C-alpha positions as a printed NumPy array, in Angstrom:
array([[ 142.132,  -71.227,   31.468],
       [ 140.84 ,  -69.209,   34.372],
       [ 137.592,  -67.351,   33.64 ],
       [ 137.664,  -63.558,   33.988],
       [ 136.335,  -62.014,   37.142],
       [ 132.61 ,  -61.309,   36.996],
       [ 131.959,  -57.773,   38.244],
       [ 128.248,  -58.288,   38.82 ],
       [ 125.36 ,  -60.555,   37.897],
       [ 121.853,  -59.357,   37.019],
       [ 118.763,  -61.481,   36.523],
       [ 116.605,  -59.662,   33.998],
       [ 112.981,  -60.25 ,   33.051],
       [ 111.893,  -63.776,   32.097],
       [ 115.045,  -65.378,   33.518],
       [ 117.657,  -63.825,   31.227],
       [ 120.935,  -63.657,   33.167],
       [ 123.595,  -61.029,   32.503],
       [ 127.153,  -61.318,   33.855],
       [ 129.141,  -58.116,   33.469],
       [ 132.863,  -58.678,   32.805],
       [ 133.798,  -55.103,   31.804],
       [ 131.499,  -52.18 ,   32.614],
       [ 130.285,  -49.933,   29.808],
       [ 130.098,  -46.152,   29.986],
       [ 126.932,  -46.382,   32.114],
       [ 124.976,  -43.746,   30.198],
       [ 124.689,  -44.776,   26.519],
       [ 122.003,  -47.482,   26.433],
       [ 120.537,  -48.738,   23.133],
       [ 117.148,  -47.604,   21.88 ],
       [ 117.226,  -48.516,   18.165],
       [ 120.324,  -50.541,   17.266],
       [ 123.649,  -51.91 ,   18.437],
       [ 126.808,  -53.214,   16.851],
       [ 128.489,  -55.949,   18.833],
       [ 131.116,  -58.626,   18.563],
       [ 129.692,  -61.836,   19.898],
       [ 130.407,  -65.485,   20.509],
       [ 127.302,  -67.669,   20.698],
       [ 127.555,  -71.121,   22.206],
       [ 125.48 ,  -73.968,   23.534],
       [ 125.698,  -75.037,   27.202],
       [ 127.995,  -77.871,   26.051],
       [ 130.527,  -75.286,   24.857],
       [ 129.883,  -75.78 ,   21.142],
       [ 130.307,  -72.421,   19.372],
       [ 127.653,  -71.763,   16.726],
       [ 128.395,  -68.081,   16.042],
       [ 131.476,  -65.878,   16.359],
       [ 131.994,  -62.586,   14.576],
       [ 135.716,  -62.412,   15.318],
       [ 136.111,  -66.154,   14.693],
       [ 134.768,  -65.597,   11.168],
       [ 136.86 ,  -62.403,   10.763],
       [ 133.687,  -60.341,   10.395],
       [ 132.963,  -56.826,   11.595],
       [ 130.716,  -56.327,   14.589],
       [ 127.174,  -57.598,   13.997],
       [ 124.504,  -54.92 ,   13.622],
       [ 121.265,  -55.739,   15.459],
       [ 118.039,  -53.733,   15.206],
       [ 115.985,  -53.478,   18.399],
       [ 112.197,  -53.424,   18.648],
       [ 111.612,  -54.958,   15.205],
       [ 111.542,  -58.682,   16.099],
       [ 114.776,  -59.03 ,   14.107],
       [ 116.659,  -60.806,   16.917],
       [ 115.678,  -63.411,   19.499],
       [ 113.741,  -61.922,   22.45 ],
       [ 116.333,  -62.885,   25.082],
       [ 119.09 ,  -61.124,   23.128],
       [ 117.023,  -57.945,   22.939],
       [ 116.346,  -58.016,   26.699],
       [ 120.066,  -58.417,   27.389],
       [ 121.25 ,  -55.787,   24.895],
       [ 118.892,  -53.138,   26.277],
       [ 120.537,  -53.616,   29.704],
       [ 124.102,  -53.027,   28.451],
       [ 125.765,  -49.675,   27.924],
       [ 128.296,  -48.701,   25.275],
       [ 131.647,  -50.475,   25.648],
       [ 130.379,  -53.241,   27.951],
       [ 131.687,  -56.805,   27.77 ],
       [ 129.236,  -59.305,   29.195],
       [ 128.034,  -62.882,   29.204],
       [ 124.36 ,  -63.379,   28.453],
       [ 122.471,  -66.572,   29.379],
       [ 119.202,  -66.892,   27.458],
       [ 116.644,  -69.555,   28.408],
       [ 115.437,  -71.642,   25.451],
       [ 111.913,  -70.173,   25.557],
       [ 113.423,  -66.735,   24.732],
       [ 115.773,  -68.156,   22.093],
       [ 114.747,  -70.734,   19.492],
       [ 112.396,  -72.669,   21.845],
       [ 111.209,  -76.104,   20.705],
       [ 112.102,  -75.35 ,   17.073],
       [ 115.875,  -74.81 ,   17.309],
       [ 117.965,  -74.102,   14.218],
       [ 118.467,  -77.248,   12.106],
       [ 122.035,  -78.599,   12.29 ],
       [ 123.129,  -75.661,   14.485],
       [ 121.02 ,  -75.207,   17.633],
       [ 119.098,  -78.198,   19.033],
       [ 115.486,  -77.66 ,   20.126],
       [ 114.971,  -76.488,   23.721],
       [ 118.587,  -75.282,   24.085],
       [ 119.57 ,  -72.455,   26.377],
       [ 122.09 ,  -70.132,   24.717],
       [ 125.185,  -68.397,   26.077],
       [ 126.603,  -65.296,   24.428],
       [ 129.726,  -63.287,   25.093],
       [ 128.896,  -59.761,   23.898],
       [ 131.145,  -56.753,   23.39 ],
       [ 129.111,  -53.625,   22.589],
       [ 131.112,  -51.492,   20.142],
       [ 128.367,  -49.094,   18.969],
       [ 124.981,  -47.986,   20.285],
       [ 122.526,  -46.054,   18.087],
       [ 125.394,  -44.931,   15.841],
       [ 127.704,  -43.837,   18.687],
       [ 130.945,  -45.863,   18.652],
       [ 132.941,  -46.855,   21.713],
       [ 136.599,  -45.91 ,   21.956],
       [ 138.617,  -48.492,   20.076],
       [ 139.78 ,  -51.18 ,   22.464],
       [ 142.514,  -53.619,   21.5  ],
       [ 142.124,  -57.291,   22.349],
       [ 141.543,  -57.542,   26.073],
       [ 144.314,  -59.362,   27.914],
       [ 142.858,  -62.4  ,   29.662],
       [ 145.045,  -61.78 ,   32.743],
       [ 143.592,  -58.265,   33.033],
       [ 140.075,  -59.68 ,   32.701],
       [ 140.77 ,  -62.174,   35.489],
       [ 141.775,  -59.228,   37.678],
       [ 138.69 ,  -57.282,   36.512],
       [ 140.67 ,  -54.675,   34.562],
       [ 140.101,  -53.518,   30.978],
       [ 143.67 ,  -53.963,   29.739],
       [ 144.998,  -53.74 ,   26.215],
       [ 147.279,  -55.866,   24.143],
       [ 147.925,  -59.579,   24.106],
       [ 149.874,  -61.891,   26.38 ],
       [ 153.575,  -61.832,   25.595],
       [ 156.631,  -63.993,   26.322],
       [ 157.079,  -61.927,   29.483],
       [ 153.696,  -63.247,   30.608],
       [ 154.875,  -66.827,   30.112],
       [ 153.046,  -67.251,   26.798],
       [ 154.92 ,  -68.247,   23.645],
       [ 154.029,  -69.469,   20.165],
       [ 153.934,  -73.069,   21.417],
       [ 151.349,  -72.379,   24.122],
       [ 147.836,  -73.556,   23.378],
       [ 145.525,  -71.102,   25.096],
       [ 141.964,  -72.326,   25.508],
       [ 139.205,  -69.718,   25.517],
       [ 138.333,  -68.725,   29.08 ],
       [ 134.714,  -69.793,   28.662],
       [ 135.765,  -73.398,   28.02 ],
       [ 136.512,  -73.656,   31.741],
       [ 132.799,  -73.043,   32.432],
       [ 131.398,  -75.738,   30.168],
       [ 128.89 ,  -77.934,   31.922],
       [ 128.981,  -81.316,   30.247],
       [ 125.642,  -83.043,   30.444],
       [ 125.658,  -86.677,   31.569],
       [ 125.346,  -89.191,   28.728],
       [ 121.775,  -90.085,   27.847],
       [ 120.385,  -93.558,   28.464],
       [ 120.108,  -93.969,   24.677],
       [ 123.831,  -93.262,   24.253],
       [ 124.78 ,  -95.661,   27.058],
       [ 122.545,  -98.403,   25.608],
       [ 124.056,  -97.787,   22.166],
       [ 127.583,  -98.131,   23.57 ],
       [ 126.642, -101.352,   25.396],
       [ 125.124, -102.687,   22.181],
       [ 128.289, -101.911,   20.218],
       [ 130.385, -103.557,   22.924],
       [ 128.504, -106.871,   22.825],
       [ 130.564, -109.676,   21.41 ],
       [ 133.681, -107.513,   21.245],
       [ 136.637, -108.879,   23.228],
       [ 137.116, -106.806,   26.404],
       [ 140.762, -105.984,   25.656],
       [ 139.733, -104.127,   22.463],
       [ 137.481, -101.794,   24.48 ],
       [ 140.244, -100.791,   26.909],
       [ 142.267,  -97.674,   26.343]])
């Protein structure tokens, strides 16, 4: 999948990076709370949170009350109503050396795709699912890909962000473990 066109990139305080995919209204910025659909993932691409993936309504987040991770608050305060953006949060402004057991490893940077649907009680105009082709062109778009777009029920469409996954190289521990498992095993059984 081709990632959508990034309209602009901002580096905010403390190294939080914001990539704007769809501009918001430009005047309604959050002061107290937001409601947003989000997809949270690790740099490896592993999704650990998704409101739409769990068929949940937009997540309500209170600002200024230490109710959300600091990097998320920095990013949300920079978005206006209706914006769709990618937020890169360094580990020190996320879960730091603690992580979240069985979900987020310690010292992990986090990546969020955020769609702001309400700011301080003001709701954005309802927007249907954004067509990935329109996003690639940098347009808002509505609706879903159809057969006319070359997409049918048999097509497996990967999320656009999967194209951006940076796979880390295997650790020395993993390589040593694999070598250990391979000892004494006939070579032809290790071939694929």
